[in-house]
Amino acid sequence: MITRRTRRTMKFGGIWLVLLAALCSLLALKSLAAQSTKKQNDSIPVKFTDIRKQSGITFLQDSTQTEEKLYLETMGTGVAWLDYDQDGLMDLYFVQSGPTDLYKPDHPMRSALYHNNGDGTFTDVTEKAGVAAENHYGQGVAVGDYDNDSYPDIYVTGYGSAILYHNNGDGTFTDVAKKAGVGDEGNWSTSAAWIDYDKDGYLDLVVTNYIEWSPKNNSRWYFQRCQRFLRRWQARGKRNGRRRRGLQQRWLAGYRHRQRLLAKFSLHQQTRRHASRCFLHFRPRRQ
């Protein structure tokens, strides 16, 4: 039987429980706020410093830039980290571009291998290692131990051909691309990857080739690209007349530039007539 005194005790007990719960919630919120403030104050700024010159790396990629603006000039080259001599320190290999029909420098163009000295500096060992790839228009690089001799080998993609440098294990390399059947002659290989796709314990090679291009069809390729974009934008612009006119006006300046390229490279008259028809079809309408 619950008496009046018992009810009074239960009432005051409930009030104390509510107050205790409120106090615990307040303390918890205060603790969370303090932790959040501490995290904000303990943030560590991350800064990077360019130490290329101090480390002894002097390699500079040559863009092979010309007034004709060859499409090949728009492509950069690759770089790879590898421990080629298995001393536990990562070394650097830089891929260099090469001469073209319109760009012929008076000095040889070489890729570069830098040995890690372990003290924050590097030494150029390109000539000693035999990986200069002189005058080869390089693009990308893939590193892998394809023959399982514990030394990483180097595959260099490029315009016209590719190179496979086998690591001899004594700090030198030998080009075995033709022997291995991976020279990719006559193609423009851009990137590559080593994978063991059949799980036989040996690395296989995947090479990706780019477009069929040469300096002779440089302007023709630009025109065809322009034409594809024009058709794409025309299809989109049919849904909005004002947008279509704006796009056509923007393409007008680009088209005139491509016309100059066509004339400069002296392409046959049929191509120029075809370009003129493209211009007349897509020119902005008069208001």
Short mmCIF file of C-alpha atoms in Angstrom, two decimals:
data_model
loop_
_atom_site.label_atom_id
_atom_site.label_comp_id
_atom_site.label_asym_id
_atom_site.label_seq_id
_atom_site.Cartn_x
_atom_site.Cartn_y
_atom_site.Cartn_z
CA MET A 1 0.00 0.00 0.00
CA ILE A 2 1.35 3.38 -1.11
CA THR A 3 1.07 6.02 1.60
CA ARG A 4 1.11 9.80 1.24
CA ARG A 5 4.69 9.89 2.48
CA THR A 6 5.77 7.33 -0.09
CA ARG A 7 4.15 9.36 -2.87
CA ARG A 8 5.94 12.50 -1.71
CA THR A 9 9.27 10.68 -1.68
CA MET A 10 8.68 9.30 -5.20
CA LYS A 11 7.77 12.78 -6.46
CA PHE A 12 10.93 14.40 -5.15
CA GLY A 13 12.99 11.44 -6.36
CA GLY A 14 11.67 11.91 -9.93
CA ILE A 15 12.55 15.60 -9.83
CA TRP A 16 16.10 14.78 -8.77
CA LEU A 17 16.45 12.24 -11.56
CA VAL A 18 15.36 14.84 -14.15
CA LEU A 19 17.82 17.38 -12.77
CA LEU A 20 20.62 14.78 -12.76
CA ALA A 21 19.89 13.85 -16.40
CA ALA A 22 19.91 17.51 -17.43
CA LEU A 23 23.23 18.04 -15.66
CA CYS A 24 24.79 15.00 -17.36
CA SER A 25 23.60 16.24 -20.80
CA LEU A 26 25.08 19.68 -20.14
CA LEU A 27 28.42 18.18 -19.14
CA ALA A 28 28.43 15.95 -22.23
CA LEU A 29 27.74 18.90 -24.56
CA LYS A 30 30.48 20.91 -22.88
CA SER A 31 32.94 18.04 -23.33
CA LEU A 32 32.07 17.70 -27.04
CA ALA A 33 32.51 21.42 -27.58
CA ALA A 34 35.91 21.32 -25.88
CA GLN A 35 37.01 18.38 -28.05
CA SER A 36 35.88 20.18 -31.22
CA THR A 37 37.81 23.30 -30.25
CA LYS A 38 40.87 21.20 -29.46
CA LYS A 39 40.72 19.50 -32.87
CA GLN A 40 40.54 22.87 -34.62
CA ASN A 41 43.50 24.20 -32.66
CA ASP A 42 45.55 21.01 -33.19
CA SER A 43 45.30 21.11 -37.01
CA ILE A 44 48.69 20.71 -38.65
CA PRO A 45 49.28 22.76 -41.84
CA VAL A 46 50.78 20.76 -44.73
CA LYS A 47 53.40 22.59 -46.79
CA PHE A 48 55.50 21.45 -49.73
CA THR A 49 58.80 22.96 -50.83
CA ASP A 50 60.32 22.65 -54.29
CA ILE A 51 63.82 21.22 -53.73
CA ARG A 52 64.49 20.08 -57.30
CA LYS A 53 67.60 22.23 -57.73
CA GLN A 54 68.98 21.44 -54.28
CA SER A 55 68.54 17.72 -54.90
CA GLY A 56 70.57 17.85 -58.12
CA ILE A 57 67.76 17.17 -60.60
CA THR A 58 68.35 19.28 -63.71
CA PHE A 59 66.04 17.51 -66.17
CA LEU A 60 63.69 19.75 -68.18
CA GLN A 61 61.06 18.42 -70.56
CA ASP A 62 61.25 19.91 -74.08
CA SER A 63 57.81 20.77 -75.49
CA THR A 64 59.16 20.76 -79.09
CA GLN A 65 56.99 23.84 -79.70
CA THR A 66 56.71 25.22 -83.24
CA GLU A 67 54.62 27.89 -84.95
CA GLU A 68 52.60 25.17 -86.70
CA LYS A 69 51.33 23.94 -83.30
CA LEU A 70 51.57 20.24 -84.07
CA TYR A 71 49.18 18.07 -82.09
CA LEU A 72 52.16 16.11 -80.79
CA GLU A 73 53.34 19.25 -78.98
CA THR A 74 50.28 19.26 -76.73
CA MET A 75 51.31 16.00 -75.05
CA GLY A 76 53.46 15.90 -71.95
CA THR A 77 55.84 13.11 -70.92
CA GLY A 78 55.94 10.74 -67.96
CA VAL A 79 58.06 10.06 -64.89
CA ALA A 80 58.54 6.97 -62.72
CA TRP A 81 59.87 6.07 -59.29
CA LEU A 82 61.85 2.82 -59.19
CA ASP A 83 64.59 1.22 -57.12
CA TYR A 84 66.62 0.09 -60.12
CA ASP A 85 69.69 -1.04 -58.13
CA GLN A 86 67.76 -2.55 -55.19
CA ASP A 87 69.53 -0.50 -52.53
CA GLY A 88 66.27 0.31 -50.74
CA LEU A 89 66.09 3.87 -52.09
CA MET A 90 63.70 5.05 -54.79
CA ASP A 91 65.33 6.45 -57.91
CA LEU A 92 63.77 8.67 -60.63
CA TYR A 93 63.37 8.20 -64.37
CA PHE A 94 62.23 11.12 -66.56
CA VAL A 95 60.93 10.62 -70.12
CA GLN A 96 62.02 13.14 -72.75
CA SER A 97 60.35 14.12 -76.03
CA GLY A 98 62.25 14.07 -79.34
CA PRO A 99 62.84 15.89 -82.61
CA THR A 100 60.10 16.12 -85.26
CA ASP A 101 59.94 17.03 -88.95
CA LEU A 102 59.57 20.69 -87.95
CA TYR A 103 61.58 20.75 -84.71
CA LYS A 104 65.24 19.79 -85.00
CA PRO A 105 67.38 21.14 -82.14
CA ASP A 106 71.15 21.29 -82.42
CA HIS A 107 71.57 19.05 -79.38
CA PRO A 108 70.48 15.45 -78.74
CA MET A 109 67.34 14.96 -76.67
CA ARG A 110 67.68 12.41 -73.88
CA SER A 111 65.61 10.92 -71.09
CA ALA A 112 67.25 10.84 -67.65
CA LEU A 113 67.77 8.36 -64.78
CA TYR A 114 68.70 9.81 -61.37
CA HIS A 115 70.22 7.62 -58.65
CA ASN A 116 69.09 8.33 -55.10
CA ASN A 117 72.14 9.04 -52.92
CA GLY A 118 70.23 8.62 -49.69
CA ASP A 119 71.00 12.11 -48.40
CA GLY A 120 68.28 14.04 -50.23
CA THR A 121 70.31 14.38 -53.43
CA PHE A 122 70.35 12.55 -56.76
CA THR A 123 73.06 11.77 -59.31
CA ASP A 124 72.48 11.59 -63.06
CA VAL A 125 73.46 8.06 -64.14
CA THR A 126 71.75 8.08 -67.54
CA GLU A 127 74.82 7.45 -69.65
CA LYS A 128 76.18 4.78 -67.33
CA ALA A 129 72.85 2.98 -67.20
CA GLY A 130 72.24 3.26 -70.95
CA VAL A 131 68.65 4.54 -70.74
CA ALA A 132 68.96 7.89 -72.56
CA ALA A 133 66.55 6.86 -75.37
CA GLU A 134 68.26 9.53 -77.49
CA ASN A 135 65.95 11.34 -79.95
CA HIS A 136 63.09 8.93 -79.19
CA TYR A 137 59.87 10.93 -78.81
CA GLY A 138 58.87 9.46 -75.46
CA GLN A 139 55.45 9.67 -73.85
CA GLY A 140 54.83 7.45 -70.84
CA VAL A 141 56.73 4.93 -68.72
CA ALA A 142 55.80 1.70 -66.93
CA VAL A 143 58.04 -0.15 -64.46
CA GLY A 144 57.87 -3.88 -63.78
CA ASP A 145 60.07 -6.96 -63.30
CA TYR A 146 58.87 -8.95 -66.30
CA ASP A 147 61.48 -11.74 -66.05
CA ASN A 148 61.36 -12.20 -62.25
CA ASP A 149 65.06 -11.53 -61.68
CA SER A 150 64.26 -9.16 -58.77
CA TYR A 151 65.34 -6.08 -60.74
CA PRO A 152 62.73 -3.66 -62.19
CA ASP A 153 62.67 -3.18 -65.96
CA ILE A 154 61.50 -0.04 -67.82
CA TYR A 155 59.04 0.22 -70.71
CA VAL A 156 58.96 3.63 -72.43
CA THR A 157 56.06 4.43 -74.78
CA GLY A 158 56.39 7.00 -77.54
CA TYR A 159 55.55 8.30 -80.98
CA GLY A 160 56.72 5.96 -83.73
CA SER A 161 58.00 3.20 -81.45
CA ALA A 162 58.45 2.04 -77.85
CA ILE A 163 61.47 0.87 -75.85
CA LEU A 164 61.86 -1.98 -73.35
CA TYR A 165 64.91 -1.59 -71.13
CA HIS A 166 65.91 -4.85 -69.43
CA ASN A 167 67.67 -4.35 -66.10
CA ASN A 168 70.97 -6.25 -66.17
CA GLY A 169 71.31 -6.12 -62.39
CA ASP A 170 74.66 -4.29 -62.48
CA GLY A 171 73.35 -0.73 -62.85
CA THR A 172 72.97 -0.97 -66.62
CA PHE A 173 70.06 -1.65 -69.00
CA THR A 174 69.69 -3.19 -72.48
CA ASP A 175 67.02 -2.34 -75.05
CA VAL A 176 65.26 -5.63 -75.85
CA ALA A 177 62.04 -4.25 -77.38
CA LYS A 178 62.52 -5.91 -80.78
CA LYS A 179 63.66 -9.19 -79.26
CA ALA A 180 60.67 -9.23 -76.93
CA GLY A 181 58.25 -8.17 -79.70
CA VAL A 182 56.97 -5.06 -77.91
CA GLY A 183 58.52 -2.29 -80.06
CA ASP A 184 55.08 -1.10 -81.24
CA GLU A 185 56.64 0.18 -84.47
CA GLY A 186 54.70 2.81 -86.43
CA ASN A 187 52.22 3.54 -83.65
CA TRP A 188 51.78 6.34 -81.13
CA SER A 189 51.83 4.57 -77.77
CA THR A 190 50.97 6.81 -74.85
CA SER A 191 50.63 4.68 -71.73
CA ALA A 192 51.28 1.12 -70.61
CA ALA A 193 50.78 -1.18 -67.63
CA TRP A 194 52.32 -4.39 -66.33
CA ILE A 195 49.76 -7.01 -65.19
CA ASP A 196 49.73 -10.78 -64.72
CA TYR A 197 46.40 -11.30 -66.45
CA ASP A 198 46.65 -15.11 -66.66
CA LYS A 199 48.14 -15.68 -63.19
CA ASP A 200 51.15 -17.60 -64.49
CA GLY A 201 53.61 -15.70 -62.31
CA TYR A 202 54.96 -13.50 -65.12
CA LEU A 203 54.03 -9.90 -65.77
CA ASP A 204 52.24 -9.24 -69.05
CA LEU A 205 52.20 -5.88 -70.84
CA VAL A 206 49.25 -3.74 -71.92
CA VAL A 207 50.07 -0.86 -74.30
CA THR A 208 47.54 1.83 -75.29
CA ASN A 209 47.96 3.55 -78.64
CA TYR A 210 46.61 6.99 -79.51
CA ILE A 211 45.30 8.45 -82.79
CA GLU A 212 46.70 7.91 -86.29
CA TRP A 213 48.52 11.20 -86.72
CA SER A 214 51.50 12.68 -88.57
CA PRO A 215 52.75 16.24 -89.24
CA LYS A 216 51.40 15.95 -92.78
CA ASN A 217 47.79 15.49 -91.67
CA ASN A 218 48.00 17.78 -88.65
CA SER A 219 45.67 20.52 -89.97
CA ARG A 220 43.31 17.98 -91.57
CA TRP A 221 42.94 16.26 -88.19
CA TYR A 222 42.15 19.59 -86.51
CA PHE A 223 39.50 20.33 -89.13
CA GLN A 224 37.83 16.95 -88.69
CA ARG A 225 37.76 17.48 -84.95
CA CYS A 226 36.22 20.93 -85.46
CA GLN A 227 33.56 19.46 -87.74
CA ARG A 228 32.57 16.82 -85.18
CA PHE A 229 32.17 19.46 -82.50
CA LEU A 230 30.10 21.64 -84.80
CA ARG A 231 27.70 18.81 -85.52
CA ARG A 232 27.40 17.99 -81.84
CA TRP A 233 26.63 21.56 -80.86
CA GLN A 234 24.17 21.96 -83.73
CA ALA A 235 22.18 18.96 -82.52
CA ARG A 236 22.03 20.44 -79.02
CA GLY A 237 21.30 23.92 -80.28
CA LYS A 238 18.13 22.85 -82.13
CA ARG A 239 16.39 22.81 -78.77
CA ASN A 240 17.28 26.42 -78.14
CA GLY A 241 17.64 28.88 -81.01
CA ARG A 242 19.40 31.58 -79.01
CA ARG A 243 21.88 29.10 -77.60
CA ARG A 244 22.57 27.77 -81.08
CA ARG A 245 23.34 31.22 -82.46
CA GLY A 246 25.69 31.92 -79.56
CA LEU A 247 27.55 28.65 -80.10
CA GLN A 248 27.86 29.30 -83.81
CA GLN A 249 29.31 32.73 -83.18
CA ARG A 250 31.90 31.28 -80.83
CA TRP A 251 32.87 28.65 -83.35
CA LEU A 252 33.23 31.24 -86.09
CA ALA A 253 36.54 32.51 -84.70
CA GLY A 254 37.82 28.98 -84.26
CA TYR A 255 36.78 28.03 -87.77
CA ARG A 256 38.64 30.96 -89.31
CA HIS A 257 41.79 29.87 -87.47
CA ARG A 258 41.42 26.35 -88.87
CA GLN A 259 40.92 27.75 -92.35
CA ARG A 260 44.26 29.50 -92.05
CA LEU A 261 45.82 26.21 -90.99
CA LEU A 262 44.35 24.45 -94.00
CA ALA A 263 45.76 27.08 -96.35
CA LYS A 264 49.12 27.12 -94.59
CA PHE A 265 49.61 23.39 -95.00
CA SER A 266 48.52 23.65 -98.67
CA LEU A 267 46.01 20.82 -98.56
CA HIS A 268 44.30 19.90 -101.79
CA GLN A 269 41.48 22.08 -103.07
CA GLN A 270 38.80 19.50 -102.34
CA THR A 271 39.49 19.66 -98.61
CA ARG A 272 39.28 23.46 -98.63
CA ARG A 273 35.97 23.36 -100.52
CA HIS A 274 34.65 20.85 -98.00
CA ALA A 275 35.72 23.19 -95.21
CA SER A 276 33.92 26.08 -96.91
CA ARG A 277 30.70 24.08 -97.11
CA CYS A 278 31.01 23.30 -93.41
CA PHE A 279 31.39 27.01 -92.67
CA LEU A 280 28.40 28.01 -94.80
CA HIS A 281 26.21 25.40 -93.17
CA PHE A 282 27.06 26.42 -89.62
CA ARG A 283 27.53 30.17 -89.97
CA PRO A 284 25.40 32.43 -87.70
CA ARG A 285 22.08 33.59 -89.07
CA ARG A 286 21.45 37.26 -89.59
CA GLN A 287 19.01 38.87 -87.18
#
